[in-house]
PDB file of N, CA and C in Angstrom:
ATOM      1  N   UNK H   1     -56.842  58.290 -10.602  1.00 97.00           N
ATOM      2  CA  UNK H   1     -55.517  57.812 -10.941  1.00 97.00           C
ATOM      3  C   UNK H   1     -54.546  58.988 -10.911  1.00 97.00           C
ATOM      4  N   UNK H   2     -53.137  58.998 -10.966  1.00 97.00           N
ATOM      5  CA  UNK H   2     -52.422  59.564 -10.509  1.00 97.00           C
ATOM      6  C   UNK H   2     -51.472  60.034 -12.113  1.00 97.00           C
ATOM      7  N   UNK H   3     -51.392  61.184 -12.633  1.00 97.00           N
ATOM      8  CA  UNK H   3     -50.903  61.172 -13.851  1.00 97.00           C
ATOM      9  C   UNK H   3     -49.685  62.415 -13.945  1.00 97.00           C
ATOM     10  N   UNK H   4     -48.489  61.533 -14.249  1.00 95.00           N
ATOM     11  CA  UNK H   4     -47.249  62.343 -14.156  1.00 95.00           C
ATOM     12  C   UNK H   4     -46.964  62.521 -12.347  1.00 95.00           C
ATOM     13  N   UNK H   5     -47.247  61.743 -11.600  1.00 94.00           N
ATOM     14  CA  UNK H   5     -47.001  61.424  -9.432  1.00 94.00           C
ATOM     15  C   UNK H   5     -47.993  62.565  -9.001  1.00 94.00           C
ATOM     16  N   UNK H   6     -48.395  63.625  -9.273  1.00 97.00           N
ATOM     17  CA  UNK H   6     -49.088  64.392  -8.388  1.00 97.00           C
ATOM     18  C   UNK H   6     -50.154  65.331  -9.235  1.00 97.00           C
ATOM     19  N   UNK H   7     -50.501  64.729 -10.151  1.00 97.00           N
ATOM     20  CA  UNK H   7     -51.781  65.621 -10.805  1.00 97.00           C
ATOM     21  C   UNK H   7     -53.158  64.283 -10.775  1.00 97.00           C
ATOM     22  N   UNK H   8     -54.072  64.433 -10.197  1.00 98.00           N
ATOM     23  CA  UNK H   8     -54.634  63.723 -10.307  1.00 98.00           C
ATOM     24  C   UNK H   8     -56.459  63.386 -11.283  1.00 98.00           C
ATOM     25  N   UNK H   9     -56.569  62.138 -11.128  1.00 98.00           N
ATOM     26  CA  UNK H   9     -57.651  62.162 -12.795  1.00 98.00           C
ATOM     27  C   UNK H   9     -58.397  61.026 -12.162  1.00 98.00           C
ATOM     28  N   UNK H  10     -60.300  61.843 -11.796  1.00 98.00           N
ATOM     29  CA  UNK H  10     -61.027  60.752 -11.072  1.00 98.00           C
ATOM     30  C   UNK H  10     -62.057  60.868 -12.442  1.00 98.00           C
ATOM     31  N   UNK H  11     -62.441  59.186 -12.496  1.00 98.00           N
ATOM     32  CA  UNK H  11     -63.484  59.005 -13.922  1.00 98.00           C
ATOM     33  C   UNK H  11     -64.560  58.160 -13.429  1.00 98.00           C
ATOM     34  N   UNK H  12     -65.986  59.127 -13.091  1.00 98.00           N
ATOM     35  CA  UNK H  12     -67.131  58.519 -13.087  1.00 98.00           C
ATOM     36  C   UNK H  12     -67.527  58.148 -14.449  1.00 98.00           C
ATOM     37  N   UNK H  13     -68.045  56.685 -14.929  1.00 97.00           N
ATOM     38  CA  UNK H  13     -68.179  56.405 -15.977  1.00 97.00           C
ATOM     39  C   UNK H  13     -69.851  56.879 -16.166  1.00 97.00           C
ATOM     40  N   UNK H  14     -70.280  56.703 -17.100  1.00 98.00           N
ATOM     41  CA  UNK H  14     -71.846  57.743 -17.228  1.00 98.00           C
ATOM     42  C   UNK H  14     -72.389  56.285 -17.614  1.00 98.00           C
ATOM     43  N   UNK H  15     -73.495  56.164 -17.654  1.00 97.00           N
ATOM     44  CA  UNK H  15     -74.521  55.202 -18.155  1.00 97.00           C
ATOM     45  C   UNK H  15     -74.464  55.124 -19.442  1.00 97.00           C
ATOM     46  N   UNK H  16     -74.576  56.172 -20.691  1.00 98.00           N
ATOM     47  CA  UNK H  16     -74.259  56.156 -22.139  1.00 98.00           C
ATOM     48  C   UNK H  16     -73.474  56.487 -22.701  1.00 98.00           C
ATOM     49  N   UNK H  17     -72.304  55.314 -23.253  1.00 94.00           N
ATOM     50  CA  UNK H  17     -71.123  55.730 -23.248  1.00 94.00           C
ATOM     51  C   UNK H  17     -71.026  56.349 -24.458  1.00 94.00           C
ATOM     52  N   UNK H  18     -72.098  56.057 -25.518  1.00 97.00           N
ATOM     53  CA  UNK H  18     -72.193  57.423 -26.775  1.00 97.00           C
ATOM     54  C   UNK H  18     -72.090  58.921 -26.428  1.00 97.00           C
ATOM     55  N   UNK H  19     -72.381  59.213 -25.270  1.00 98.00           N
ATOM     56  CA  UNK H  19     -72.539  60.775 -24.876  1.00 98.00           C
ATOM     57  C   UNK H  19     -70.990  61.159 -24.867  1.00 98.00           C
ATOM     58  N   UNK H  20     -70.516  62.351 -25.019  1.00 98.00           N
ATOM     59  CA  UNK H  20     -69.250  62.693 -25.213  1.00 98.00           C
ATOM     60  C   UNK H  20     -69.625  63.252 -23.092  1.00 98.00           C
ATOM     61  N   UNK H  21     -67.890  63.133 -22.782  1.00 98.00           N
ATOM     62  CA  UNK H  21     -68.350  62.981 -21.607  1.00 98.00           C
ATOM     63  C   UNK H  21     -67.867  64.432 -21.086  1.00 98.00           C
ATOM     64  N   UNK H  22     -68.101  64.894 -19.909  1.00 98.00           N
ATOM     65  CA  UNK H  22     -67.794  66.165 -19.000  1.00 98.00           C
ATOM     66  C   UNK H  22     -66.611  66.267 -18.335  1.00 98.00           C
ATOM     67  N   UNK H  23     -65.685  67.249 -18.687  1.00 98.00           N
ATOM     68  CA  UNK H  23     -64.371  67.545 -17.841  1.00 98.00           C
ATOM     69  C   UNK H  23     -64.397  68.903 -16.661  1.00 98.00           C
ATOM     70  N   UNK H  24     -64.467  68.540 -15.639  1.00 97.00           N
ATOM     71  CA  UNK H  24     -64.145  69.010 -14.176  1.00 97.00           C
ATOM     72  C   UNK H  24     -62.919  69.459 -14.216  1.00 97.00           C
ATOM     73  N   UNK H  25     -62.374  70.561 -13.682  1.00 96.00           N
ATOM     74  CA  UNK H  25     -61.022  71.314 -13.377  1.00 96.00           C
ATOM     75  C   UNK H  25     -60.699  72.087 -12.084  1.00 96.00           C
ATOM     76  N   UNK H  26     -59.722  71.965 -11.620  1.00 95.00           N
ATOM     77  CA  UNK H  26     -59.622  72.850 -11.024  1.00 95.00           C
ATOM     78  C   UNK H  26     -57.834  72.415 -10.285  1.00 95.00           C
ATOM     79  N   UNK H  27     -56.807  73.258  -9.801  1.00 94.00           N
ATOM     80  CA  UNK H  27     -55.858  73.156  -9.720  1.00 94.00           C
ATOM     81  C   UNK H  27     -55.401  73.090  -8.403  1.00 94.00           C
ATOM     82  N   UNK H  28     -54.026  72.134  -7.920  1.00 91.00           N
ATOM     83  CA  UNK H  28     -53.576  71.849  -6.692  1.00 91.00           C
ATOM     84  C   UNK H  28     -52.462  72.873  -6.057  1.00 91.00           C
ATOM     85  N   UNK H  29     -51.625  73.372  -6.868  1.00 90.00           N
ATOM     86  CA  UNK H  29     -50.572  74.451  -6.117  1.00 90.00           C
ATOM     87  C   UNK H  29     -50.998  75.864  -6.473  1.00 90.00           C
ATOM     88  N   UNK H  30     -50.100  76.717  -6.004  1.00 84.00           N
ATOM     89  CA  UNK H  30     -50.878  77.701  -5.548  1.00 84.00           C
ATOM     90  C   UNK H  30     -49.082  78.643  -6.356  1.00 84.00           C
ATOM     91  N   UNK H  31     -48.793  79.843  -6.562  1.00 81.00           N
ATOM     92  CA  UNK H  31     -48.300  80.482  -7.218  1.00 81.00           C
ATOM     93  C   UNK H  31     -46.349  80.286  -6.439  1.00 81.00           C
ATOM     94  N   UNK H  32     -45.675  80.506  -6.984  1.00 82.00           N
ATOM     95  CA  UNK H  32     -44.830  80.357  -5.842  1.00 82.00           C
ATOM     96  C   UNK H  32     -43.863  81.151  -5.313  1.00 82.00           C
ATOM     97  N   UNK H  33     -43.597  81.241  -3.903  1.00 82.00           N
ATOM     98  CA  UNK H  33     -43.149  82.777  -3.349  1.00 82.00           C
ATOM     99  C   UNK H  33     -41.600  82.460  -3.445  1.00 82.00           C
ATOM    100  N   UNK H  34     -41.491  83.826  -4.090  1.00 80.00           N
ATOM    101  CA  UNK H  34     -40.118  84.478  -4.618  1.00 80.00           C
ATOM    102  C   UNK H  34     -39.504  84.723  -3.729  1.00 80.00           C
ATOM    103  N   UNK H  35     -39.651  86.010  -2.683  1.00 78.00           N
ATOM    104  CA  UNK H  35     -39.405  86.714  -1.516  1.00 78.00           C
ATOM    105  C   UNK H  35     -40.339  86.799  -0.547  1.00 78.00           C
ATOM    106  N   UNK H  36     -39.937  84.924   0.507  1.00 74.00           N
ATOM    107  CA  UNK H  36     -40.399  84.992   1.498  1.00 74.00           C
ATOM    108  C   UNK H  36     -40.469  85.755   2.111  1.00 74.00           C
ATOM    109  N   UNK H  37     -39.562  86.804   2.304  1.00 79.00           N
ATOM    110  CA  UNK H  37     -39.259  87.569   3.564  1.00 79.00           C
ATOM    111  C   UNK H  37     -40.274  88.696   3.726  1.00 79.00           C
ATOM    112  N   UNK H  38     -40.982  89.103   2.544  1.00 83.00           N
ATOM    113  CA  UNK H  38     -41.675  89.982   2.420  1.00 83.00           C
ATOM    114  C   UNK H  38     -43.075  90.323   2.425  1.00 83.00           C
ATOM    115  N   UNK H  39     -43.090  88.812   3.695  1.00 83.00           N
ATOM    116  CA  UNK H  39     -44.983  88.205   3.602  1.00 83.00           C
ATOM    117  C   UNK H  39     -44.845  88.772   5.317  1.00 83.00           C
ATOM    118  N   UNK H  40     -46.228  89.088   5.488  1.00 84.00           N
ATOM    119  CA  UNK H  40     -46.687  89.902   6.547  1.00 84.00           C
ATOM    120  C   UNK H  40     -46.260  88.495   7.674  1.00 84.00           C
ATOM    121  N   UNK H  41     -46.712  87.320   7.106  1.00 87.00           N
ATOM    122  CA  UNK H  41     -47.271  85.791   7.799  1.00 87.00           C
ATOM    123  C   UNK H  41     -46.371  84.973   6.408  1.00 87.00           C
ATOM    124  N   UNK H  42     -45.186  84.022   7.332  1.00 86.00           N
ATOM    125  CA  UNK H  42     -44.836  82.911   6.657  1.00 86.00           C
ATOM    126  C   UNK H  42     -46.012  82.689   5.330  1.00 86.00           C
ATOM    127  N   UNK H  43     -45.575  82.428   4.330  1.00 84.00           N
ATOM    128  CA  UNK H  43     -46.376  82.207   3.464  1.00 84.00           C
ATOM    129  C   UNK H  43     -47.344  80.880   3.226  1.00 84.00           C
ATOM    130  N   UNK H  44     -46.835  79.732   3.451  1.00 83.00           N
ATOM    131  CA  UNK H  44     -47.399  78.518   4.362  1.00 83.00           C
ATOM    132  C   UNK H  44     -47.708  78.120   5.343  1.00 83.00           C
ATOM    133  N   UNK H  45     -47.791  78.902   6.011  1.00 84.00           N
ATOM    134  CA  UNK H  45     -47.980  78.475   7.350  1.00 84.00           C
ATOM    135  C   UNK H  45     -48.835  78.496   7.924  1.00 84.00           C
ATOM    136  N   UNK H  46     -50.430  79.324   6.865  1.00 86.00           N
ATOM    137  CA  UNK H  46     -51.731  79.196   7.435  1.00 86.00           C
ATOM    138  C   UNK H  46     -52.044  79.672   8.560  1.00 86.00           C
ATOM    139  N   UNK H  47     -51.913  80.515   9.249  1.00 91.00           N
ATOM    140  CA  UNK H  47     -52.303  81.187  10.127  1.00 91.00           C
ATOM    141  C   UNK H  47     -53.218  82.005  10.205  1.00 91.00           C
ATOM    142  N   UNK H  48     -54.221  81.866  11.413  1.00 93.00           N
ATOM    143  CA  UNK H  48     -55.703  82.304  11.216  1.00 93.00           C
ATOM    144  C   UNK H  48     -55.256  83.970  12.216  1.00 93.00           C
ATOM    145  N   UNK H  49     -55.491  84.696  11.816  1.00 92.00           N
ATOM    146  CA  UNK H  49     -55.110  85.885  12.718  1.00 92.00           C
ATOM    147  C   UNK H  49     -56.422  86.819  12.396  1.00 92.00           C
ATOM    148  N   UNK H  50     -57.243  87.418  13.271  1.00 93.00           N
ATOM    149  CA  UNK H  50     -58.267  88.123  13.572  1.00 93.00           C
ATOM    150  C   UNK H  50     -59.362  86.992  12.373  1.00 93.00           C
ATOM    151  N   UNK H  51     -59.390  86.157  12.546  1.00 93.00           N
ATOM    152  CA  UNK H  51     -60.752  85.964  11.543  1.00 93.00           C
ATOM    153  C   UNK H  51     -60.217  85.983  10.414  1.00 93.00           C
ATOM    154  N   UNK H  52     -59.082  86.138   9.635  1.00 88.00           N
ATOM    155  CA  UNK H  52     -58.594  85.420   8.177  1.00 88.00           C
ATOM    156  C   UNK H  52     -57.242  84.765   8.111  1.00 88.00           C
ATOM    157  N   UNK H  53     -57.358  83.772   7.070  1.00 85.00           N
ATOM    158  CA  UNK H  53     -56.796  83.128   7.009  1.00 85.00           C
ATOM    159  C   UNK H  53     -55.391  83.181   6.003  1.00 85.00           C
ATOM    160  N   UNK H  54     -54.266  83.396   6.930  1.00 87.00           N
ATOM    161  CA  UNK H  54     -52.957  84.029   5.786  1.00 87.00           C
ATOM    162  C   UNK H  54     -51.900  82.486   5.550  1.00 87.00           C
ATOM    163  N   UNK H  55     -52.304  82.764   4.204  1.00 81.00           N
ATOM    164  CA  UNK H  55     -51.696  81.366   3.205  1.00 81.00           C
ATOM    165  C   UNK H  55     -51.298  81.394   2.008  1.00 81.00           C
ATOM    166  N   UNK H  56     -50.425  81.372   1.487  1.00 76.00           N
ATOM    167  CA  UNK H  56     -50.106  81.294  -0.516  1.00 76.00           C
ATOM    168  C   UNK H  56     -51.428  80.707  -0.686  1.00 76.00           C
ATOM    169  N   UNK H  57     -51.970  80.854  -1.402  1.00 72.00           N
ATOM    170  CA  UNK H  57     -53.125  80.262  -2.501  1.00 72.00           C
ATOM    171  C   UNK H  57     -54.550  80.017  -1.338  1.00 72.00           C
ATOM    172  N   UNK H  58     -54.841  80.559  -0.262  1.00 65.00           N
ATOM    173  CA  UNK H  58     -55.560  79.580   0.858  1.00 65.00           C
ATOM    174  C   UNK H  58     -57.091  80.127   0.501  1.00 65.00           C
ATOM    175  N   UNK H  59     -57.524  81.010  -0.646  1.00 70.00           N
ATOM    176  CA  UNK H  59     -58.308  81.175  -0.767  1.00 70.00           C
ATOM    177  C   UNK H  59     -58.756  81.130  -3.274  1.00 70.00           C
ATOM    178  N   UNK H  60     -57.987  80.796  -3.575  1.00 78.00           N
ATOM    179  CA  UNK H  60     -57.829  80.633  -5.089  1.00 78.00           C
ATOM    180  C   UNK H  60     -58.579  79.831  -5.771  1.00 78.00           C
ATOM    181  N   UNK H  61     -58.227  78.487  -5.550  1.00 80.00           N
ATOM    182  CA  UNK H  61     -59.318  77.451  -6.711  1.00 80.00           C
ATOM    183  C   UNK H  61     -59.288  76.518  -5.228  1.00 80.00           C
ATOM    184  N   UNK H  62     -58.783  76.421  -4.129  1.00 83.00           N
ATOM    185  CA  UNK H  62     -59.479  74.948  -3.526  1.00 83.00           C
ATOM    186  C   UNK H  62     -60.481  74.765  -3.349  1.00 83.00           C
ATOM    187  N   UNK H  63     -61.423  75.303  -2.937  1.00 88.00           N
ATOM    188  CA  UNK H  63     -62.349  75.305  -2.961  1.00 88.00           C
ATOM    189  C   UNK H  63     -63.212  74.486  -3.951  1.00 88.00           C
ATOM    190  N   UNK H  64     -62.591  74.398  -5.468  1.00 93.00           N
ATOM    191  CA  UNK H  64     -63.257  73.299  -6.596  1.00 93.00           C
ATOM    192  C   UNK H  64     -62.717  71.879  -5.965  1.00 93.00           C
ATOM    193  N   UNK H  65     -61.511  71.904  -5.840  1.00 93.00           N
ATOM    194  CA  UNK H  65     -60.439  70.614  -5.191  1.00 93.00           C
ATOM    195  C   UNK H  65     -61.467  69.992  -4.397  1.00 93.00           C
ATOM    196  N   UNK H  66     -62.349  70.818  -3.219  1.00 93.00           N
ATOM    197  CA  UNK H  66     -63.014  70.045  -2.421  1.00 93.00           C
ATOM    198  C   UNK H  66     -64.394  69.969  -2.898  1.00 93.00           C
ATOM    199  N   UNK H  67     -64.968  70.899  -3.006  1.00 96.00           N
ATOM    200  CA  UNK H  67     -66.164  70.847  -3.560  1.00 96.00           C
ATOM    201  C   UNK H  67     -66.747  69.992  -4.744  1.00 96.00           C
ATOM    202  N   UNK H  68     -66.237  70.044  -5.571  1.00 97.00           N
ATOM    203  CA  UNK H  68     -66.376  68.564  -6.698  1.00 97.00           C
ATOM    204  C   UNK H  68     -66.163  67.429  -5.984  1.00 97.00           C
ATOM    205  N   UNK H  69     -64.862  66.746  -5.299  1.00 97.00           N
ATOM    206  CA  UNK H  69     -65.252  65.603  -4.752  1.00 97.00           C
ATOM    207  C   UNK H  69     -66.259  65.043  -4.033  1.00 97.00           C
ATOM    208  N   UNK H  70     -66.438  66.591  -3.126  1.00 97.00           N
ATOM    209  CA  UNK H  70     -67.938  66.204  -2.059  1.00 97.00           C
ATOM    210  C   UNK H  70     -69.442  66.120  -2.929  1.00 97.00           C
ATOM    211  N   UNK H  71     -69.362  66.776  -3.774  1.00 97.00           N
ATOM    212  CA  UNK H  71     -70.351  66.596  -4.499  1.00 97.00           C
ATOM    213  C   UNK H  71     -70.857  64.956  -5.443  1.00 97.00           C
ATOM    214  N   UNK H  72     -69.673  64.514  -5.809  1.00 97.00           N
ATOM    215  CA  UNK H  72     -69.624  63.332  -6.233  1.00 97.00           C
ATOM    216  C   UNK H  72     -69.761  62.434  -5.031  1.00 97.00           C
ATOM    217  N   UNK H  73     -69.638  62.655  -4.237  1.00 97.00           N
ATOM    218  CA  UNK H  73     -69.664  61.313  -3.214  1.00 97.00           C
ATOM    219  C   UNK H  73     -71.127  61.739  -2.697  1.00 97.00           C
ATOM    220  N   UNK H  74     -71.791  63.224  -2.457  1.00 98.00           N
ATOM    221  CA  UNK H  74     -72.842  62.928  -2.436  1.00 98.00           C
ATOM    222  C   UNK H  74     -73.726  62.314  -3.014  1.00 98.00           C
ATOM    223  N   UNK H  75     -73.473  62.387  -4.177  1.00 98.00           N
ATOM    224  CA  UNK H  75     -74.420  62.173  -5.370  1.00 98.00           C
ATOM    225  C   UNK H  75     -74.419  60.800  -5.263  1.00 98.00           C
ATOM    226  N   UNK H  76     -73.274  59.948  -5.324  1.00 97.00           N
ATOM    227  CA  UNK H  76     -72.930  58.522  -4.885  1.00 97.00           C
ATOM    228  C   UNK H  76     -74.000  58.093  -4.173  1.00 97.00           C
ATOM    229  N   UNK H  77     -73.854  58.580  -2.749  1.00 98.00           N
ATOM    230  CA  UNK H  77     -74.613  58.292  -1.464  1.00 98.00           C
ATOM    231  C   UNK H  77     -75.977  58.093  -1.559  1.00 98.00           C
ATOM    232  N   UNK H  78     -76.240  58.929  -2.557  1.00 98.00           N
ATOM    233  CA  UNK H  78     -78.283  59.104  -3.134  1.00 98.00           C
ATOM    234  C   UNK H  78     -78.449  58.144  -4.172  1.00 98.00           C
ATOM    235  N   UNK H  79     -77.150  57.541  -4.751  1.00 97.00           N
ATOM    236  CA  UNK H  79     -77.889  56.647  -5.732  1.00 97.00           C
ATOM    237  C   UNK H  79     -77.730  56.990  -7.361  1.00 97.00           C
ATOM    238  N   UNK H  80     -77.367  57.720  -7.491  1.00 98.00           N
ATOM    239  CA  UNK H  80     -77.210  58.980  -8.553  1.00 98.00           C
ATOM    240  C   UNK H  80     -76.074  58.531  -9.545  1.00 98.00           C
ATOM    241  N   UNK H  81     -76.520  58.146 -10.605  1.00 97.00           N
ATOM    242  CA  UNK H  81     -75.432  57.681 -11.905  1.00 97.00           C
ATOM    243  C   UNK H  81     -75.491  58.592 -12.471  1.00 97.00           C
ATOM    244  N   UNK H  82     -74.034  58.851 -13.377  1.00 98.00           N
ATOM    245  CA  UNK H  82     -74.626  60.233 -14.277  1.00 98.00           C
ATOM    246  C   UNK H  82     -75.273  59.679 -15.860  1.00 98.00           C
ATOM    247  N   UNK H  83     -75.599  60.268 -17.210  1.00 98.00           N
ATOM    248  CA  UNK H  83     -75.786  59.784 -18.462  1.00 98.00           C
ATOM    249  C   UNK H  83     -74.517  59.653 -18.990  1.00 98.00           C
ATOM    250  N   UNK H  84     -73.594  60.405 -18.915  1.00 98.00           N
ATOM    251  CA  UNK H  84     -72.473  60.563 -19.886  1.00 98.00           C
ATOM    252  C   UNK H  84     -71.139  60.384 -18.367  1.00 98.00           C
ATOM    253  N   UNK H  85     -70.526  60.259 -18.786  1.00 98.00           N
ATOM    254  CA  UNK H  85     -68.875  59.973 -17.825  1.00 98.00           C
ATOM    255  C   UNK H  85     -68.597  61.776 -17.317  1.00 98.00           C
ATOM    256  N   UNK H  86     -68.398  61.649 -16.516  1.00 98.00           N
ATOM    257  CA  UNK H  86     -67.683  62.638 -16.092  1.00 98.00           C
ATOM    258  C   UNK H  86     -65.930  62.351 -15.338  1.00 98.00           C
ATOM    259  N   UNK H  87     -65.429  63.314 -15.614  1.00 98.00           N
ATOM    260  CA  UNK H  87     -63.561  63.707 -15.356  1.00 98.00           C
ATOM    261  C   UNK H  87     -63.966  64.684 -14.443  1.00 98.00           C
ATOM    262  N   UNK H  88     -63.190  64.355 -13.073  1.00 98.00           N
ATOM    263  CA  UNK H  88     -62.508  65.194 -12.356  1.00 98.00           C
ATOM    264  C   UNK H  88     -60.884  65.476 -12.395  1.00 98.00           C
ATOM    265  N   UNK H  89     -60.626  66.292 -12.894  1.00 98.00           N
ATOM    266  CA  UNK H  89     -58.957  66.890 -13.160  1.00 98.00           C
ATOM    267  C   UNK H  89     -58.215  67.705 -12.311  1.00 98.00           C
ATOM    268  N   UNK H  90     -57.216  67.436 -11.607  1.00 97.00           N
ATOM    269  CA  UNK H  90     -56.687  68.292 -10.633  1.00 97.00           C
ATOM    270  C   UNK H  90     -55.140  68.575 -10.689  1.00 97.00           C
ATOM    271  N   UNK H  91     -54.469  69.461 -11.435  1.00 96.00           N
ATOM    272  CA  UNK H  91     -53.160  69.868 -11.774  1.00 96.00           C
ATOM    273  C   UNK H  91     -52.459  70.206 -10.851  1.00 96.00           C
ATOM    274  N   UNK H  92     -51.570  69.542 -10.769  1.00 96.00           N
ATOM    275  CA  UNK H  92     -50.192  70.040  -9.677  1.00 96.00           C
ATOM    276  C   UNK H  92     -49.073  71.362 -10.295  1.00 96.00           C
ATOM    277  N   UNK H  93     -49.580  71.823 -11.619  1.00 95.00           N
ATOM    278  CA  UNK H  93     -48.907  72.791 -11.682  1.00 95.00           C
ATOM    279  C   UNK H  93     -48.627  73.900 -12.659  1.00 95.00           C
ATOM    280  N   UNK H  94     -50.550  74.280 -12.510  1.00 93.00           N
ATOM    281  CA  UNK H  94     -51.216  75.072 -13.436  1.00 93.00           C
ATOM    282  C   UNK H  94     -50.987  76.639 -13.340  1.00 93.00           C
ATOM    283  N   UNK H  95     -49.863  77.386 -12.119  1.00 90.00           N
ATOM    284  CA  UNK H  95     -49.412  78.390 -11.822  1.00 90.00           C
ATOM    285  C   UNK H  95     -48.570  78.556 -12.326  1.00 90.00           C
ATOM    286  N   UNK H  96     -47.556  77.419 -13.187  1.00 90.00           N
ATOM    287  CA  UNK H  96     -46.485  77.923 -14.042  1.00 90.00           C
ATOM    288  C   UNK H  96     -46.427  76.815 -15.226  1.00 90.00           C
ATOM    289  N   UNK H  97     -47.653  77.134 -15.835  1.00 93.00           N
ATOM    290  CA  UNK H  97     -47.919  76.699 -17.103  1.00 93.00           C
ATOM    291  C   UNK H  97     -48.444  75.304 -17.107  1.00 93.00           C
ATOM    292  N   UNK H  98     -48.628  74.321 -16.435  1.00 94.00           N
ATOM    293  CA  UNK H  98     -49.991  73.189 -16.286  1.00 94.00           C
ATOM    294  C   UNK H  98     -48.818  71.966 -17.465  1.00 94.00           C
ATOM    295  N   UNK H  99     -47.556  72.248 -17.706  1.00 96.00           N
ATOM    296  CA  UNK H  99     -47.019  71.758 -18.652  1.00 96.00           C
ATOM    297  C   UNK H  99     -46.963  69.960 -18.211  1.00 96.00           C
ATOM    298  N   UNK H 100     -46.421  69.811 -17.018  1.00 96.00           N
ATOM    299  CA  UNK H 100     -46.298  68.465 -16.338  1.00 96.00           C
ATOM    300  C   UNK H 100     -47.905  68.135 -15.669  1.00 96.00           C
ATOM    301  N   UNK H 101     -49.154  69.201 -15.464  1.00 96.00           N
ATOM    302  CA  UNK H 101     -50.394  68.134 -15.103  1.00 96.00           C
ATOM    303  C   UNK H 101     -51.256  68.685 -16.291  1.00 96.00           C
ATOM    304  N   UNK H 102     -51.678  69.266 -16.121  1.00 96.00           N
ATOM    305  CA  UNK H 102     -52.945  69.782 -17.305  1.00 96.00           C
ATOM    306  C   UNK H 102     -52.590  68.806 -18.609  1.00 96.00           C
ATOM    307  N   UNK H 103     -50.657  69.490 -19.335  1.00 97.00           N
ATOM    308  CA  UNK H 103     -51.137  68.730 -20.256  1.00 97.00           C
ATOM    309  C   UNK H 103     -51.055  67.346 -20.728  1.00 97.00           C
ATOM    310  N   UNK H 104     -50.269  66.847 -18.920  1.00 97.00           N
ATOM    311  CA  UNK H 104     -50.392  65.452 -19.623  1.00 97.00           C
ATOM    312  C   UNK H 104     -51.547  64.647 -19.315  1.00 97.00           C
ATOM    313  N   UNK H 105     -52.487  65.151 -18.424  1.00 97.00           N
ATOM    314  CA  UNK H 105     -53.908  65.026 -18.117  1.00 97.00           C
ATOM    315  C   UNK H 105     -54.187  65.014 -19.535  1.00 97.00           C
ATOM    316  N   UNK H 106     -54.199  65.949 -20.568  1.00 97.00           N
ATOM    317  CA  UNK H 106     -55.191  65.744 -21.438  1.00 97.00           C
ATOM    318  C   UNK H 106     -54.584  65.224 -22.310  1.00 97.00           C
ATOM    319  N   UNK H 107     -52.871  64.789 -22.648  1.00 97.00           N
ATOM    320  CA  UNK H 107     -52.526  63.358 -23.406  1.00 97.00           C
ATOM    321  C   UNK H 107     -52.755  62.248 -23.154  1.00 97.00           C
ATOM    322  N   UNK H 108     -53.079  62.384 -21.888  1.00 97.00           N
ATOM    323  CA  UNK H 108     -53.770  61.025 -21.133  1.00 97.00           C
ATOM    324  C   UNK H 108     -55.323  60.424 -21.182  1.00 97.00           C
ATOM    325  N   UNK H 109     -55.823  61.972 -21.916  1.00 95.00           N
ATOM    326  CA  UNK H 109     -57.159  61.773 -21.664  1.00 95.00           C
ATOM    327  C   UNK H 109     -57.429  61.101 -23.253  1.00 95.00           C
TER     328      UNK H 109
END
């Protein structure tokens, strides 16, 4: 579900709903550039030059962003319920204080 338009909140429910359940994190934007002018490579613009990859944030937390989902859909695929619920949490804007996702993720929660 979608909490505050762009922070988002996925809830595998667990088999025992007595178990207190598991919160997943990890964040969607990336820090934000002051003085474009002073980036080797547009700062968005992702450009792969000799073998790395030049991007604001292109190497920071996405990596959880993708990796937790794929993991859950594997787990899906095998059959795999969890005991307790698990939260996947993903903040749109935990680089300058998480005030509009984090914390309304967790008034929400």
């Amino acid at each position: 579900e979608r909490v505050n338009d762009h922070s988002l909140l996925f809830t595998w429910p667990g088999r025992n709903s007595s178990l207190p359940p598991n919160l997943f994190l990890a964040h969607l934007d990336v820090v934000p550039v002051e003085a474009e002018g002073t980036w080797t490579h547009p700062p968005f613009a992702g450009p792969i030059t000799d073998g790395v990859i030049w991007g604001r944030g292109a190497i920071d937390d996405k990596h959880n962003v993708i990796a937790m989902p794929e993991a859950v859909e594997r787990l899906l695929s095998a059959g795999y319920a969890p005991d307790r619920t698990l939260y996947l949490a993903f903040g749109h804007d935990e680089e300058i204080g998480g005030a509009k996702g984090a914390k309304r993720i967790a008034a929400h929660l």
